[in-house]
Amino acid sequence: MKDIVNNTAAIWKGIWKKLWRHIVGGVLILTLLLCMPFARIDLASGSVPTNPALPAAAPDPVETPALVDGQYSLVIKSSVGILTYYNQSDIRWAEHLYGGQDPLKIYGCGPTALAMVVSSFTNHTITPPEMADWAAANNYWSPHSGTSHNFIPECAAAFGMKADSFQNLTVEGVLSELASGHILIALMGPGHFTEQGHFIIIADDWSGTQVRIADPISLENTQQPWELQTILDELSRTANSGGPVWSISPR
C-alpha cells in the first residue's frame, strides 16, 4: 500500500513539474510579445502599409506689384470705400504737359489727387492727364506753380461730390471726420512731403493715431502709416479757398 502511495505522489510531482515549465514558458513568450513593437499588418496583402504621402502645401499667393514697367496699379482702403491709386509720375502720363507747359510728373499733384477721388467715388472715370486738361480749361492751372487752391472744392463739387472746408485740425477731429464717412484732401507745406506745396489724400484711420494716405507722387509714402500729428504739423500755412484741409464725401 505504501508503494502505491509513493508511486502516485511521484506521478503527480512529475505532472506539476511539466505544467510549471509550460506556465513559465508561456509567461516568458507573452512578456516578449508585449515588449516587441507592433506594426499594423495589411491582412489582405500581408504587408506593412506606409504612411501615404501628403500633397505639397499650396504656395503663398503672389502679391501683384504696385509698380510694373513704370505703370502703377494699386487700390487702397479708404473711409469712403476702395480708392484707386494714381501716381503723377506714371509712365503713361508723366510727360503730359499741364496747361501745355508743365510736366504732370512735377506739377500735377492736384489733378492726380482729384482724379483718384472722382474715379473711385463717382460715376466718372478720369485719368490724371484728363483731369489736368479739365483744370487748365477751367482756369485752375497756375503756370509753373501747379494748381490753384480753389480747384479742390470746386472740382469736387463739379463732379457731384460734397466738399467743405475742414477746420478741426486736431488728431481727434480728423479721426472723427474719417469715421463719419469722409476723406480729406490736405495741402502740405515744407516737410516730409514737399519743399513748397503738395496735395495728398488722408484716406483712412490706420491704427491709433496713424492714418493711411494716398500721396500722388510717392508710392512709398502711400504704403506706410503716417502719424497724423506729423501731417497736421506740416500743413501749408499759406492755403486759401478753405484750405489747407477739405473734407469730401459723395453726395
Coordinates of C-alpha atoms in Angstrom, one line a residue:
M1 CA 0.0 0.0 0.0
K2 CA 2.9 2.3 0.9
D3 CA 4.5 1.7 -2.5
I4 CA 1.2 2.6 -4.3
V5 CA 1.1 6.0 -2.4
N6 CA 4.7 6.7 -3.2
N7 CA 4.2 6.0 -6.9
T8 CA 1.1 8.2 -7.1
A9 CA 3.0 11.1 -5.4
A10 CA 5.8 10.7 -7.9
I11 CA 3.4 10.8 -10.8
W12 CA 1.7 14.0 -9.6
K13 CA 5.0 15.6 -8.9
G14 CA 6.1 14.9 -12.5
I15 CA 2.8 16.3 -13.8
W16 CA 3.1 19.5 -11.7
K17 CA 6.8 19.9 -12.8
K18 CA 5.9 19.7 -16.5
L19 CA 2.9 22.0 -16.0
W20 CA 5.0 24.5 -14.2
R21 CA 7.6 24.6 -17.0
H22 CA 4.7 25.2 -19.5
I23 CA 3.4 28.1 -17.4
V24 CA 6.8 29.7 -17.1
G25 CA 7.4 29.3 -20.8
G26 CA 4.0 30.9 -21.6
V27 CA 4.7 33.8 -19.4
L28 CA 8.1 34.4 -21.0
I29 CA 6.6 34.3 -24.5
L30 CA 3.8 36.7 -23.5
T31 CA 6.3 39.1 -22.0
L32 CA 8.4 39.1 -25.2
L33 CA 5.4 39.7 -27.3
L34 CA 4.3 42.7 -25.1
C35 CA 7.8 44.2 -25.4
M36 CA 8.1 43.9 -29.1
P37 CA 6.9 46.9 -31.2
F38 CA 3.7 46.4 -33.0
A39 CA 3.2 47.0 -36.7
R40 CA -0.1 47.3 -38.4
I41 CA -0.4 44.4 -40.9
D42 CA -2.5 44.7 -44.0
L43 CA -4.3 41.4 -43.7
A44 CA -5.2 41.3 -47.4
S45 CA -1.7 41.7 -48.6
G46 CA 0.4 40.6 -45.7
S47 CA 2.4 43.8 -46.0
V48 CA 3.1 46.7 -43.6
P49 CA 1.5 49.8 -45.0
T50 CA 3.5 53.0 -45.1
N51 CA 2.0 56.5 -44.3
P52 CA 0.6 57.9 -47.5
A53 CA 2.5 60.9 -48.9
L54 CA 0.7 64.2 -48.2
P55 CA 0.2 66.7 -51.1
A56 CA 2.6 69.6 -51.1
A57 CA 1.3 72.7 -49.3
A58 CA -0.1 75.4 -51.6
P59 CA 2.3 78.2 -52.1
D60 CA 1.5 81.6 -50.7
P61 CA -0.3 83.8 -53.2
V62 CA 2.0 86.1 -55.1
E63 CA 1.1 89.7 -54.4
T64 CA 0.7 91.8 -57.5
P65 CA 3.4 94.5 -57.5
A66 CA 2.1 98.1 -57.4
L67 CA 4.7 99.3 -59.9
V68 CA 5.5 97.4 -63.1
D69 CA 7.4 98.8 -66.1
G70 CA 6.7 102.4 -64.9
Q71 CA 3.0 101.9 -64.5
Y72 CA 1.2 102.0 -61.2
S73 CA -1.6 99.6 -60.2
L74 CA -2.8 99.8 -56.7
V75 CA -6.0 100.2 -54.7
I76 CA -6.2 101.2 -51.0
K77 CA -8.8 101.2 -48.3
S78 CA -10.4 104.5 -47.5
S79 CA -13.2 105.6 -45.1
V80 CA -15.5 106.0 -48.1
G81 CA -14.6 102.8 -49.9
I82 CA -11.8 101.4 -52.2
L83 CA -9.6 104.2 -53.6
T84 CA -7.9 103.6 -57.0
Y85 CA -4.4 105.0 -56.7
Y86 CA -2.9 107.2 -59.4
N87 CA 0.7 108.4 -59.4
Q88 CA 1.6 111.6 -61.4
S89 CA 5.0 110.0 -62.5
D90 CA 3.3 107.0 -64.1
I91 CA 5.0 106.5 -67.5
R92 CA 1.6 106.7 -69.2
W93 CA 1.2 110.4 -68.4
A94 CA 4.4 111.6 -66.6
E95 CA 5.4 113.8 -69.5
H96 CA 1.9 115.2 -70.3
L97 CA 2.1 118.9 -70.3
Y98 CA -0.3 120.5 -67.8
G99 CA -1.6 123.7 -69.3
G100 CA 0.6 122.9 -72.3
Q101 CA 3.7 123.8 -70.4
D102 CA 4.3 122.0 -67.1
P103 CA 5.1 118.2 -66.9
L104 CA 2.5 116.4 -64.9
K105 CA 5.1 114.5 -63.0
I106 CA 6.3 117.7 -61.4
Y107 CA 3.2 119.9 -61.2
G108 CA 0.3 117.5 -61.3
C109 CA -0.4 116.6 -57.7
G110 CA -3.7 118.4 -57.6
P111 CA -5.3 116.9 -60.7
T112 CA -3.9 113.5 -59.8
A113 CA -5.4 113.6 -56.3
L114 CA -8.8 114.6 -57.7
A115 CA -8.6 112.0 -60.4
M116 CA -8.3 109.4 -57.7
V117 CA -11.3 110.6 -55.8
V118 CA -13.6 111.2 -58.8
S119 CA -12.7 107.9 -60.5
S120 CA -13.2 106.0 -57.2
F121 CA -16.4 107.5 -55.8
T122 CA -18.4 108.9 -58.7
N123 CA -19.8 107.5 -61.9
H124 CA -16.9 109.3 -63.8
T125 CA -13.6 107.6 -64.7
I126 CA -11.0 110.2 -65.4
T127 CA -7.2 109.9 -65.6
P128 CA -4.7 112.4 -64.2
P129 CA -3.9 114.0 -67.7
E130 CA -7.6 114.3 -68.4
M131 CA -8.2 115.9 -65.1
A132 CA -5.2 118.2 -65.7
D133 CA -6.7 119.3 -69.0
W134 CA -10.1 119.9 -67.3
A135 CA -8.3 122.0 -64.6
A136 CA -6.5 124.1 -67.2
A137 CA -9.6 124.6 -69.3
N138 CA -11.4 125.9 -66.2
N139 CA -8.7 128.3 -65.1
Y140 CA -7.3 126.3 -62.2
W141 CA -3.9 125.8 -63.6
S142 CA -1.2 128.1 -62.2
P143 CA 1.8 128.3 -64.6
H144 CA 5.0 126.8 -63.1
S145 CA 3.3 126.6 -59.7
G146 CA 0.7 123.8 -60.0
T147 CA -2.9 124.2 -59.2
S148 CA -4.9 127.0 -57.5
H149 CA -6.4 126.0 -54.2
N150 CA -10.0 126.6 -55.2
F151 CA -9.7 123.7 -57.6
I152 CA -10.1 121.2 -54.8
P153 CA -13.6 122.2 -53.5
E154 CA -14.9 123.4 -56.9
C155 CA -13.7 120.4 -58.9
A156 CA -15.1 118.0 -56.3
A157 CA -18.5 119.8 -56.5
A158 CA -18.4 119.9 -60.3
F159 CA -18.2 116.1 -60.4
G160 CA -21.0 115.6 -57.9
M161 CA -19.2 115.4 -54.6
K162 CA -19.7 117.4 -51.4
A163 CA -16.6 119.4 -50.5
D164 CA -16.3 121.5 -47.3
S165 CA -13.5 123.4 -45.6
F166 CA -12.4 121.4 -42.6
Q167 CA -11.3 123.4 -39.6
N168 CA -11.0 120.9 -36.7
L169 CA -7.3 120.4 -37.3
T170 CA -6.6 118.1 -34.3
V171 CA -5.9 114.4 -34.2
E172 CA -9.3 113.7 -32.6
G173 CA -11.0 115.9 -35.1
V174 CA -9.5 114.3 -38.2
L175 CA -10.1 110.8 -36.9
S176 CA -13.7 111.6 -36.1
E177 CA -14.2 113.1 -39.6
L178 CA -12.8 109.9 -41.2
A179 CA -15.0 107.7 -39.0
S180 CA -18.1 109.6 -40.2
G181 CA -17.6 108.6 -43.8
H182 CA -15.4 111.3 -45.3
I183 CA -12.0 111.6 -46.8
L184 CA -9.7 114.6 -46.6
I185 CA -7.5 116.4 -49.1
A186 CA -4.7 118.2 -47.4
L187 CA -2.3 120.8 -48.8
M188 CA 1.1 120.2 -47.3
G189 CA 3.9 122.7 -46.7
P190 CA 7.6 122.1 -46.3
G191 CA 8.5 118.9 -44.5
H192 CA 8.3 115.2 -45.3
F193 CA 6.1 115.5 -48.4
T194 CA 7.4 118.6 -50.2
E195 CA 9.7 121.6 -50.2
Q196 CA 7.0 124.0 -51.3
G197 CA 3.4 122.7 -51.7
H198 CA 1.8 119.4 -52.3
F199 CA -1.7 117.9 -52.2
I200 CA -2.2 114.5 -50.6
I201 CA -5.3 112.5 -49.6
I202 CA -5.9 111.5 -46.0
A203 CA -7.8 108.3 -46.8
D204 CA -8.5 106.4 -43.6
D205 CA -7.6 105.6 -40.0
W206 CA -4.7 103.1 -39.9
S207 CA -4.4 102.4 -36.2
G208 CA -4.4 104.5 -33.1
T209 CA -3.0 107.9 -34.1
Q210 CA -1.8 106.8 -37.5
V211 CA -3.6 107.3 -40.8
R212 CA -3.4 105.9 -44.3
I213 CA -2.7 108.4 -47.1
A214 CA -2.6 108.5 -50.9
D215 CA 0.4 110.5 -52.0
P216 CA 0.2 111.3 -55.7
I217 CA 4.0 111.5 -56.1
S218 CA 5.2 108.7 -53.7
L219 CA 4.2 105.1 -53.6
E220 CA 6.4 104.6 -50.6
N221 CA 4.5 107.2 -48.6
T222 CA 1.2 105.6 -49.7
Q223 CA 2.1 102.2 -48.5
Q224 CA 3.1 103.1 -44.9
P225 CA 1.2 104.5 -42.0
W226 CA 1.7 108.2 -41.0
E227 CA 1.4 109.8 -37.6
L228 CA -1.5 112.2 -38.0
Q229 CA 0.2 114.8 -35.9
T230 CA 3.1 114.9 -38.3
I231 CA 0.7 115.7 -41.1
L232 CA -1.0 118.4 -39.1
D233 CA 2.3 120.0 -38.2
E234 CA 3.3 120.2 -41.8
L235 CA 0.1 121.6 -43.3
S236 CA 0.5 124.6 -45.6
R237 CA 0.4 127.9 -43.8
T238 CA -0.5 129.9 -46.9
A239 CA -3.5 128.0 -48.1
N240 CA -6.7 129.7 -49.2
S241 CA -10.2 128.8 -50.5
G242 CA -11.0 126.9 -47.3
G243 CA -7.7 125.1 -47.1
P244 CA -5.3 123.6 -46.1
V245 CA -7.8 120.7 -45.5
W246 CA -11.0 119.9 -47.3
S247 CA -13.5 117.2 -46.3
I248 CA -15.0 115.4 -49.2
S249 CA -17.8 112.8 -49.4
P250 CA -20.2 111.5 -52.1
R251 CA -23.5 113.4 -52.1

